[in-house]
Coordinates of C-alpha atoms in Angstrom, one line a residue:
M177 CA -51.4 20.7 8.3
L178 CA -53.4 17.6 9.3
T179 CA -51.7 15.4 11.9
D180 CA -52.5 11.7 12.6
W181 CA -50.9 10.4 15.7
D182 CA -49.9 6.8 16.3
V183 CA -51.3 5.4 13.0
P184 CA -51.0 1.6 13.0
I185 CA -48.9 -0.1 10.4
V186 CA -49.2 -3.9 10.4
M187 CA -46.1 -5.9 9.7
D188 CA -45.9 -9.1 7.8
D189 CA -45.6 -11.0 11.1
G190 CA -48.7 -9.3 12.5
L191 CA -46.8 -6.9 14.8
V192 CA -48.2 -3.3 14.8
L193 CA -45.8 -0.3 14.5
R194 CA -46.9 3.2 15.2
A195 CA -46.4 6.2 12.9
D196 CA -47.2 9.9 12.9
V197 CA -48.4 11.3 9.6
F198 CA -48.2 15.0 8.8
R199 CA -50.0 15.9 5.6
P200 CA -51.5 18.8 3.7
D201 CA -55.0 19.9 4.7
D202 CA -56.6 18.9 1.4
D203 CA -58.1 15.9 -0.5
G204 CA -55.1 15.6 -2.8
R205 CA -52.4 13.0 -3.2
H206 CA -48.9 13.9 -2.3
P207 CA -45.4 12.3 -2.3
V208 CA -44.0 11.0 1.0
I209 CA -40.9 11.7 3.0
M210 CA -40.3 9.0 5.6
T211 CA -38.1 8.0 8.5
H212 CA -38.1 4.8 10.6
G213 CA -35.9 4.4 13.7
P214 CA -35.5 4.0 17.5
Y215 CA -35.1 7.6 18.7
A216 CA -38.8 8.0 19.7
K217 CA -40.9 10.1 17.4
W218 CA -42.6 11.8 20.4
L219 CA -39.3 13.0 22.0
A220 CA -38.8 16.6 21.1
F221 CA -35.5 17.7 19.7
Q222 CA -35.3 20.5 22.3
D223 CA -35.9 18.1 25.2
G224 CA -33.7 15.1 24.1
F225 CA -30.9 17.1 22.6
A226 CA -30.8 20.5 24.3
R227 CA -27.1 21.2 23.6
Q228 CA -27.5 20.6 19.9
W229 CA -30.7 22.7 19.8
A230 CA -29.0 25.5 21.6
N231 CA -26.2 25.4 19.0
L232 CA -28.8 25.9 16.2
E233 CA -30.4 28.8 18.1
A234 CA -27.1 30.6 18.8
E235 CA -25.1 30.0 15.6
H236 CA -27.6 28.8 12.9
P237 CA -30.9 30.6 13.5
D238 CA -32.0 30.0 9.9
A239 CA -32.3 26.3 10.8
I240 CA -35.3 26.9 13.1
T241 CA -36.7 30.1 11.6
G242 CA -40.1 29.8 10.0
S243 CA -41.4 27.0 12.3
S244 CA -43.1 26.8 15.7
G245 CA -40.7 24.0 16.6
L246 CA -43.5 22.0 18.1
H247 CA -42.8 19.0 15.8
Q248 CA -39.1 19.1 15.7
N249 CA -37.5 15.7 16.1
W250 CA -33.9 14.7 16.3
E251 CA -32.3 14.0 12.8
T252 CA -35.6 14.1 10.9
V253 CA -37.2 16.8 8.8
D254 CA -39.5 19.5 10.3
P255 CA -43.0 18.9 9.0
E256 CA -43.7 22.6 9.2
K257 CA -41.0 23.2 6.5
W258 CA -42.1 20.3 4.2
V259 CA -45.9 19.9 4.4
P260 CA -46.6 23.4 3.0
D261 CA -44.7 22.4 -0.1
G262 CA -47.0 19.5 -0.7
Y263 CA -45.3 16.6 1.0
V264 CA -46.6 14.0 3.5
V265 CA -44.1 13.5 6.3
I266 CA -44.1 10.2 8.1
R267 CA -42.2 9.2 11.2
V268 CA -42.3 5.6 12.3
D269 CA -41.1 4.3 15.7
S270 CA -39.2 1.1 14.8
R271 CA -39.9 -2.3 16.5
G272 CA -39.4 -2.1 20.2
A273 CA -38.8 1.7 20.3
G274 CA -40.9 4.6 21.4
R275 CA -44.6 3.9 20.7
S276 CA -44.0 0.6 18.8
P277 CA -43.9 -2.7 20.7
G278 CA -41.7 -5.7 19.9
Y279 CA -38.1 -6.8 20.4
L280 CA -35.6 -4.0 19.9
D281 CA -32.6 -5.0 17.8
I282 CA -30.9 -2.1 16.0
F283 CA -30.1 -2.4 12.3
S284 CA -31.2 -6.0 12.3
P285 CA -32.7 -7.8 9.2
R286 CA -36.0 -7.8 10.9
E287 CA -35.9 -4.0 11.4
T288 CA -34.9 -3.5 7.8
R289 CA -37.8 -5.7 6.7
D290 CA -40.2 -3.6 8.8
Y291 CA -38.9 -0.5 7.0
Y292 CA -39.7 -2.1 3.6
E293 CA -43.3 -2.8 4.9
C294 CA -43.7 0.8 6.0
I295 CA -42.6 2.1 2.6
E296 CA -45.1 -0.1 0.8
W297 CA -47.9 0.8 3.3
A298 CA -47.4 4.5 2.7
A299 CA -47.5 4.1 -1.1
I300 CA -51.0 2.8 -1.1
Q301 CA -52.7 5.3 1.2
S302 CA -55.4 7.6 -0.1
W303 CA -53.3 10.7 0.4
S304 CA -50.2 9.3 -1.3
T305 CA -49.0 9.5 -4.9
G306 CA -47.2 6.2 -4.5
K307 CA -43.8 7.9 -4.5
V308 CA -41.8 7.5 -1.3
G309 CA -38.5 9.2 -0.5
L310 CA -36.3 8.7 2.5
L311 CA -34.5 11.6 4.2
G312 CA -32.8 11.7 7.6
V313 CA -29.5 11.9 9.4
S314 CA -27.3 9.2 11.0
Y315 CA -29.5 6.3 12.0
Y316 CA -32.1 7.5 9.7
A317 CA -29.5 7.6 6.9
I318 CA -27.8 4.3 7.6
N319 CA -31.0 2.4 7.4
Q320 CA -31.8 4.0 4.0
W321 CA -28.9 2.1 2.5
Q322 CA -30.2 -1.0 4.1
V323 CA -33.8 -0.9 2.9
A324 CA -32.9 0.6 -0.5
A325 CA -30.8 -2.5 -1.2
M326 CA -34.1 -4.6 -0.7
R327 CA -35.7 -2.6 -3.6
P328 CA -39.1 -1.8 -2.2
P329 CA -41.3 -1.2 -5.4
H330 CA -42.5 2.2 -4.4
L331 CA -39.2 3.6 -3.1
T332 CA -38.5 6.5 -5.4
A333 CA -35.3 8.3 -4.1
I334 CA -33.1 8.4 -1.1
C335 CA -31.0 11.1 0.6
P336 CA -28.8 9.5 3.4
W337 CA -27.5 12.6 5.2
E338 CA -24.3 11.6 7.0
G339 CA -24.9 7.8 7.3
G340 CA -22.4 5.0 7.4
S341 CA -23.0 2.1 5.0
D342 CA -20.8 -0.6 6.5
F343 CA -21.8 -1.8 10.0
Y344 CA -18.3 -3.1 10.8
R345 CA -15.9 -0.7 9.1
D346 CA -17.9 2.5 9.6
F347 CA -20.0 2.2 12.7
T348 CA -18.4 -0.3 15.2
R349 CA -14.8 -1.4 14.5
H350 CA -12.4 1.0 12.9
G351 CA -9.7 -1.0 11.3
G352 CA -10.8 -3.9 13.5
I353 CA -10.5 -1.8 16.7
L354 CA -13.7 -1.5 18.8
N355 CA -15.1 2.0 18.8
V356 CA -16.8 2.6 22.2
F357 CA -19.5 4.8 20.7
V358 CA -22.2 2.2 20.8
R359 CA -21.4 1.3 24.4
Q360 CA -21.8 5.0 25.4
W361 CA -24.7 5.9 23.1
Y362 CA -27.0 2.8 23.3
P363 CA -28.1 3.1 27.0
P364 CA -29.3 6.7 27.0
Q365 CA -30.4 7.2 23.4
V366 CA -31.8 3.8 22.4
A367 CA -32.6 1.9 25.6
G368 CA -33.6 5.2 27.2
V369 CA -36.7 5.4 24.9
Q370 CA -37.4 1.7 24.5
H371 CA -41.0 0.8 24.3
G372 CA -42.1 0.2 27.9
V373 CA -39.9 2.9 29.6
G374 CA -43.3 4.6 29.9
E375 CA -43.7 6.8 33.0
R376 CA -39.9 6.9 33.6
G377 CA -39.4 8.5 30.2
P378 CA -40.3 11.8 28.4
R379 CA -43.7 13.0 27.4
H380 CA -44.8 14.4 24.0
R381 CA -45.0 18.2 23.8
A382 CA -48.1 18.1 21.5
T383 CA -50.3 15.4 23.1
G384 CA -48.8 15.0 26.5
G385 CA -48.5 11.2 25.9
L386 CA -45.7 9.0 26.9
A387 CA -42.9 9.0 24.3
A388 CA -41.8 5.5 25.2
G389 CA -45.1 3.9 26.1
P390 CA -47.9 3.6 26.8
P391 CA -46.9 0.6 29.1
T392 CA -44.4 1.0 31.9
L393 CA -42.4 -2.2 32.2
T394 CA -39.8 -3.3 34.8
E395 CA -36.1 -3.1 34.0
Q396 CA -36.0 -6.8 33.8
E397 CA -38.8 -6.9 31.3
L398 CA -37.1 -4.2 29.2
S399 CA -33.8 -6.0 29.3
A400 CA -35.4 -9.2 28.1
N401 CA -37.0 -7.4 25.2
R402 CA -33.9 -5.9 23.6
A403 CA -30.7 -7.1 22.1
D404 CA -27.5 -6.4 24.1
T405 CA -25.7 -4.8 21.1
P406 CA -22.7 -3.5 23.0
A407 CA -21.9 -7.0 24.3
E408 CA -22.4 -8.4 20.8
L409 CA -19.8 -6.0 19.3
L410 CA -17.2 -6.7 22.0
A411 CA -17.6 -10.5 21.6
R412 CA -17.2 -10.3 17.8
P413 CA -13.8 -9.0 16.8
L414 CA -14.0 -10.4 13.2
L415 CA -16.4 -9.5 10.5
D416 CA -18.9 -12.4 10.7
D417 CA -22.5 -12.9 9.6
Y418 CA -23.7 -10.6 12.4
Y419 CA -22.0 -7.6 10.8
A420 CA -22.7 -8.8 7.2
Q421 CA -26.4 -9.0 7.8
R422 CA -26.4 -5.3 8.9
S423 CA -24.3 -4.1 5.9
P424 CA -26.3 -3.7 2.7
A425 CA -25.2 -4.9 -0.8
L426 CA -24.8 -1.4 -2.1
E427 CA -24.6 -2.6 -5.7
D428 CA -28.3 -3.6 -5.3
I429 CA -29.4 0.0 -4.8
T430 CA -30.9 1.4 -8.0
V431 CA -33.0 4.4 -7.0
P432 CA -31.7 8.0 -7.4
V433 CA -29.3 8.8 -4.5
L434 CA -28.1 12.0 -3.0
S435 CA -25.3 11.0 -0.6
A436 CA -24.6 13.9 1.8
A437 CA -21.3 13.5 3.7
N438 CA -19.5 15.3 6.5
W439 CA -15.7 15.7 6.2
A440 CA -15.3 14.8 9.9
H441 CA -17.7 12.3 11.3
H442 CA -16.1 9.0 12.7
L443 CA -19.2 6.9 12.1
H444 CA -20.4 8.3 8.7
T445 CA -17.7 10.0 6.6
R446 CA -16.4 6.8 5.0
G447 CA -19.8 5.3 4.4
N448 CA -21.2 8.2 2.4
F449 CA -18.2 8.2 0.0
E450 CA -18.0 4.4 -0.3
A451 CA -21.7 4.1 -1.0
Y452 CA -21.6 6.8 -3.6
A453 CA -18.9 4.9 -5.4
R454 CA -20.6 1.5 -5.2
V455 CA -24.3 1.9 -5.5
G456 CA -25.9 0.5 -8.7
S457 CA -27.9 3.7 -9.3
K458 CA -27.4 5.4 -12.6
E459 CA -28.5 8.7 -11.1
K460 CA -26.4 9.5 -8.1
W461 CA -24.9 12.6 -6.5
L462 CA -22.4 13.4 -3.8
E463 CA -22.4 16.4 -1.6
V464 CA -19.8 17.1 1.1
H465 CA -20.0 19.7 3.9
G466 CA -18.5 20.4 7.3
L467 CA -19.6 21.7 10.7
Q468 CA -21.4 19.8 13.4
H469 CA -23.3 16.6 12.5
W470 CA -26.7 18.1 13.1
V471 CA -26.3 21.6 11.4
E472 CA -26.4 21.6 7.7
F473 CA -29.4 19.1 7.5
Y474 CA -31.5 21.9 9.0
T475 CA -30.0 25.1 7.6
D476 CA -31.3 26.8 4.6
Y477 CA -28.4 25.5 2.6
G478 CA -29.3 21.9 3.4
V479 CA -33.0 22.2 3.1
R480 CA -32.8 23.9 -0.3
L481 CA -30.5 21.1 -1.6
Q482 CA -32.9 18.4 -0.3
K483 CA -36.0 20.1 -1.8
R484 CA -34.4 20.5 -5.2
F485 CA -33.5 16.8 -5.2
F486 CA -36.9 15.5 -4.0
G487 CA -38.8 18.1 -5.9
H488 CA -37.3 16.7 -9.0
F489 CA -37.7 13.0 -8.3
L490 CA -40.9 12.9 -6.1
A491 CA -42.9 15.9 -7.2
G492 CA -41.8 16.3 -10.9
E493 CA -41.0 19.9 -10.4
E494 CA -38.5 22.0 -12.4
T495 CA -35.9 22.5 -9.7
G496 CA -32.8 22.7 -11.9
W497 CA -31.7 19.3 -10.6
D498 CA -31.2 18.0 -14.1
A499 CA -28.2 20.4 -14.2
Q500 CA -26.8 19.4 -10.8
P501 CA -23.1 18.5 -10.9
P502 CA -22.3 14.9 -9.9
V503 CA -20.2 16.1 -6.9
L504 CA -20.6 19.3 -4.8
L505 CA -17.8 20.0 -2.3
R506 CA -17.5 22.5 0.5
V507 CA -13.7 22.5 0.6
R508 CA -12.3 23.3 4.1
R509 CA -10.1 26.3 4.8
V510 CA -8.0 26.8 7.9
D511 CA -10.0 29.8 9.0
G512 CA -13.2 27.7 9.3
T513 CA -14.7 28.9 6.0
F514 CA -15.4 26.8 2.9
E515 CA -14.9 27.0 -0.8
D516 CA -18.0 25.7 -2.6
R517 CA -16.9 23.8 -5.7
A518 CA -18.6 21.6 -8.3
E519 CA -16.8 18.6 -9.6
G520 CA -17.4 15.9 -12.2
E521 CA -16.3 12.8 -10.2
W522 CA -14.9 11.4 -7.0
P523 CA -12.0 11.0 -6.4
L524 CA -11.1 14.0 -8.5
A525 CA -9.6 13.1 -11.8
R526 CA -6.9 15.7 -11.6
T527 CA -5.6 14.4 -8.3
D528 CA -1.8 14.3 -8.0
W529 CA -1.3 11.2 -5.8
T530 CA 1.7 12.1 -3.8
R531 CA 3.9 10.1 -1.4
F532 CA 5.0 11.9 1.8
H533 CA 7.7 9.8 3.4
L534 CA 8.2 9.4 7.1
D535 CA 11.8 10.3 8.0
V536 CA 12.1 8.4 11.2
A537 CA 15.5 9.7 12.1
G538 CA 14.6 13.4 11.7
G539 CA 10.8 13.4 12.5
R540 CA 10.2 14.9 9.1
L541 CA 7.5 14.4 6.5
A542 CA 9.5 14.5 3.3
M543 CA 8.8 14.3 -0.4
A544 CA 11.8 11.9 -0.9
G545 CA 12.6 8.7 1.0
D546 CA 15.7 7.9 2.9
G547 CA 18.1 5.4 1.3
Q548 CA 19.0 4.0 4.8
Q549 CA 16.5 2.2 7.0
C550 CA 16.0 3.8 10.4
R551 CA 13.7 2.9 13.3
A552 CA 12.0 4.5 16.3
S553 CA 10.0 3.0 19.0
F554 CA 7.1 4.1 21.2
D555 CA 4.8 2.9 23.9
A556 CA 2.2 0.7 22.2
L557 CA -0.6 2.4 24.2
G558 CA 1.1 5.8 24.0
P559 CA 0.8 9.0 21.9
G560 CA 3.5 7.8 19.4
L561 CA 5.6 9.8 17.0
E562 CA 5.1 13.0 15.0
F563 CA 6.3 13.9 11.5
W564 CA 6.1 17.4 10.0
T565 CA 6.9 19.1 6.7
E566 CA 8.9 22.2 6.6
P567 CA 6.7 25.4 6.3
L568 CA 5.0 25.2 2.9
D569 CA 6.3 27.4 0.1
A570 CA 2.8 27.6 -1.5
D571 CA -0.8 26.7 -0.7
L572 CA -1.4 22.9 -0.6
E573 CA -4.8 21.4 -1.1
I574 CA -5.5 17.8 0.0
T575 CA -8.9 16.6 -1.0
G576 CA -9.8 12.9 -1.3
P577 CA -9.2 9.5 0.2
C578 CA -5.8 8.8 1.8
A579 CA -3.7 5.9 2.9
A580 CA -0.5 5.0 4.8
R581 CA 2.0 2.3 4.2
L582 CA 3.7 1.6 7.5
V583 CA 6.3 -0.9 8.4
I584 CA 6.2 -1.8 12.1
A585 CA 7.4 -4.4 14.5
S586 CA 5.8 -5.1 17.9
S587 CA 7.2 -6.6 21.1
T588 CA 4.0 -8.7 21.3
V589 CA 1.8 -10.6 18.9
D590 CA -0.4 -7.5 18.0
A591 CA -0.5 -3.7 17.9
D592 CA -3.1 -1.1 17.2
V593 CA -2.0 1.8 15.0
F594 CA -3.7 5.2 14.9
V595 CA -2.9 7.7 12.1
T596 CA -3.9 11.3 12.6
L597 CA -3.3 14.0 9.9
R598 CA -2.6 17.4 11.4
V599 CA -2.0 21.0 10.3
S600 CA -0.1 23.6 12.3
D601 CA 0.0 27.3 11.8
P602 CA 3.3 29.4 11.6
E603 CA 3.4 29.6 15.4
G604 CA 3.3 25.8 15.7
R605 CA -0.3 25.6 17.0
D606 CA -2.7 22.9 15.8
V607 CA -5.3 24.1 13.3
T608 CA -8.6 22.5 14.3
F609 CA -12.0 22.2 12.5
V610 CA -15.5 22.0 13.7
S611 CA -16.3 18.3 13.2
G612 CA -19.3 16.1 13.4
Q613 CA -19.3 16.1 17.2
D614 CA -16.2 17.9 18.4
P615 CA -15.8 21.6 18.2
R616 CA -12.0 21.1 17.7
G617 CA -11.5 18.2 15.3
C618 CA -8.4 17.2 13.4
V619 CA -7.9 16.9 9.6
G620 CA -8.0 13.2 9.0
F621 CA -7.9 9.8 10.7
G622 CA -7.0 6.2 10.0
W623 CA -6.9 3.1 12.2
L624 CA -5.7 -0.5 11.9
R625 CA -5.2 -3.5 14.1
A626 CA -2.0 -5.1 12.9
S627 CA -3.4 -8.6 13.1
H628 CA -6.1 -7.4 10.6
R629 CA -3.5 -6.2 8.1
K630 CA -4.6 -8.7 5.4
T631 CA -6.0 -7.0 2.3
D632 CA -8.2 -8.1 -0.5
P633 CA -6.3 -7.2 -3.7
A634 CA -9.4 -7.4 -5.9
R635 CA -11.1 -4.7 -3.8
S636 CA -8.2 -2.6 -2.7
L637 CA -7.1 0.7 -4.3
P638 CA -3.8 2.5 -3.7
C639 CA -5.8 5.2 -2.0
R640 CA -8.2 2.9 -0.2
P641 CA -6.9 -0.5 1.0
W642 CA -9.7 -3.0 1.6
H643 CA -9.3 -5.2 4.7
P644 CA -11.7 -8.2 4.9
H645 CA -11.3 -8.5 8.7
D646 CA -12.1 -12.2 8.4
E647 CA -9.1 -13.6 10.3
A648 CA -6.5 -12.6 12.7
Q649 CA -2.9 -12.9 11.6
P650 CA -0.7 -12.5 14.7
L651 CA 2.6 -10.7 14.4
A652 CA 5.9 -12.4 15.1
P653 CA 7.3 -10.4 18.0
G654 CA 10.2 -8.2 16.8
Q655 CA 9.7 -9.0 13.1
P656 CA 8.7 -6.2 10.7
A657 CA 5.3 -6.3 9.0
E658 CA 3.8 -4.1 6.4
L659 CA 0.5 -2.4 7.1
D660 CA -1.7 -0.6 4.6
V661 CA -3.9 1.8 6.6
E662 CA -7.0 3.4 5.2
I663 CA -7.3 7.1 6.1
W664 CA -10.9 8.3 5.6
P665 CA -11.6 11.0 2.9
T666 CA -10.7 14.5 4.0
S667 CA -10.3 18.0 2.6
V668 CA -8.2 21.0 3.6
V669 CA -6.4 23.9 1.9
I670 CA -3.2 24.5 3.8
P671 CA -1.8 28.0 3.3
A672 CA 1.9 28.8 2.6
G673 CA 3.8 29.1 5.8
Y674 CA 1.8 26.4 7.6
R675 CA 2.9 22.8 8.0
L676 CA 1.3 19.4 7.3
G677 CA 1.9 16.7 9.9
V678 CA 1.0 13.2 10.9
T679 CA 1.0 11.4 14.2
I680 CA 1.5 7.6 14.3
G681 CA 0.5 6.4 17.7
G682 CA -0.8 3.6 19.8
R683 CA -4.0 5.3 21.0
D684 CA -6.4 8.0 20.0
F685 CA -4.6 11.3 19.3
E686 CA -5.4 14.0 21.8
L687 CA -4.9 17.7 21.1
P688 CA -2.3 19.3 23.3
G689 CA -3.1 21.8 26.0
A690 CA -5.0 22.0 29.2
G691 CA -8.5 22.5 27.7
P692 CA -11.2 22.9 29.0
W693 CA -12.4 20.0 26.8
P694 CA -16.1 19.4 26.1
S695 CA -17.7 16.0 26.7
A696 CA -20.7 14.0 25.4
F697 CA -22.0 10.6 26.3
G698 CA -19.4 10.5 29.0
V699 CA -16.4 10.9 26.6
T700 CA -14.0 13.9 26.9
M701 CA -13.5 15.2 23.4
R702 CA -9.9 16.2 22.4
G703 CA -9.9 16.0 18.7
H704 CA -11.7 12.7 18.1
G705 CA -15.2 13.6 19.3
I706 CA -16.9 10.8 21.2
F707 CA -15.5 8.1 18.9
V708 CA -12.6 6.7 20.9
H709 CA -11.1 3.2 21.1
D710 CA -10.1 2.6 24.7
D711 CA -12.1 -0.4 25.8
P712 CA -9.6 -2.5 27.8
A713 CA -11.5 -5.7 27.1
D714 CA -10.9 -5.1 23.4
R715 CA -7.3 -4.0 23.9
P716 CA -5.9 -6.1 26.8
P717 CA -2.6 -4.6 28.0
E718 CA -0.7 -8.0 27.8
I719 CA -1.2 -7.9 24.0
F720 CA -1.5 -4.3 23.2
G721 CA 0.6 -2.7 25.9
G722 CA 4.1 -3.5 24.6
V723 CA 6.4 -1.5 22.4
T724 CA 5.8 -0.6 18.8
T725 CA 8.7 0.1 16.4
L726 CA 8.2 2.1 13.2
L727 CA 10.7 1.5 10.4
S728 CA 11.3 3.5 7.3
G729 CA 13.8 4.0 4.5
G730 CA 15.7 1.6 2.4
D731 CA 13.7 -1.3 0.9
N732 CA 10.7 -0.8 3.2
P733 CA 9.7 2.8 3.2
S734 CA 6.8 4.1 5.4
Y735 CA 4.8 6.9 3.8
L736 CA 1.5 8.6 3.4
L737 CA -0.3 8.6 0.0
L738 CA -2.2 11.9 -0.2
P739 CA -4.5 13.4 -2.8
V740 CA -2.9 16.7 -3.7
I741 CA -5.1 18.9 -5.9
P742 CA -3.5 21.4 -8.2
R743 CA -4.6 24.9 -7.4

């Protein structure tokens, strides 16, 4: 393998980005696998993300077997596993990050334009066939949707592995409620490797150079050279041009797409499904898996899938991809295993869309509604109300997008509603699943700020309401209002004897018990991972700290709409 460090790529405005190029040691031309982002290409996976690396070593050794690990980088492919198969692997530090100078502004139109320029640069190099594919996780998946919508002429195929496609709905404001992730993640993981951190930052394992340099700037200089993204998000509760500029027109994407989703990631799950449904590509596939966010991208399962896709579209190889089913699901079981299943479409055509009514008087989740309206109240910043089925007589599979129709009243002009799908075993204990970040995640989640309850009928589906988030419609205190809550796609097979439940609350659900609970980015994880919604500036108690009343029965039933799959 030949390695070229810090190769200059000149942008259309004259700024020079820096790229590492890993390529076969020959004189041939080869297809390209590229990433472009702010996580510092010279920061080793093992150094920057030791906890996640330890998880791979202990539980998924196939993910790191067959490589020295010297060039491992967070959420990007390992060159030692791709270059021997005839690919050129390119990592670019985005503007203002790592080894690349400039103003750091994540997911901005300027950053997306830079990605376009990098793709076209790679296509005309002497070692390139002119075919460029994009493959990466999270940030390196989100910006694939962005740049693919710009249609770079030499972009050939993309595989966004767990990457949201809507900057407002997926990444920053769930149902209009601010997700604190960016506030917690941005300082250590983005600003922590900003270009100019220099001597205060990490060093490259291979060259010994500064991963966020070479200059070492003052904190004042660094602050002036980056956008204050957390402050922007807090100041912008409605979906304005700021968010729109960072959310691609998915219908403009025409290249082949393999959208790889995780059933339980609070930034990405929705986006992979939504993008699969909406992209303009005639050739598109959906794959859905579980486990932690970083696992399957690196395991033999994931790498085989990626190489079959890119081997077909970039290298022209006979990989069997022409027989690949449109949808490949790893359906979750309560014991932590999966059922691999090929499907012809998403949502599944045989879905039995079923209403589960909220029996407010009895705390039951029932197949039939109550003819008499009842109501129950809870602290609007509290854990809320629980509803459970009787123990199931037979196995029940729920696989697909979900929704809730809730009738609520608030003692104030607004209320935040949190919907959490749950499963309990015959002893009444919560069944949990390894999720994108949390080792004990729940089944499914939905959120909605009541003042954002307006829907767009032209874009809404019964199983997926569409909220434009373009205006706030305050509640009239004490007066009922109907809320259609989107619950992100999920999957679980619930055995006979277990129960299905839902919690309707005024804050993020927390699993019961004393723990101990793991933490990441300063957030204690109790079922939601690190994606909580507790910023007091976004949820001032004088507005969101009242009493919420849930009504059901009679002419205004409250219910869940769930995708029941015949077994």
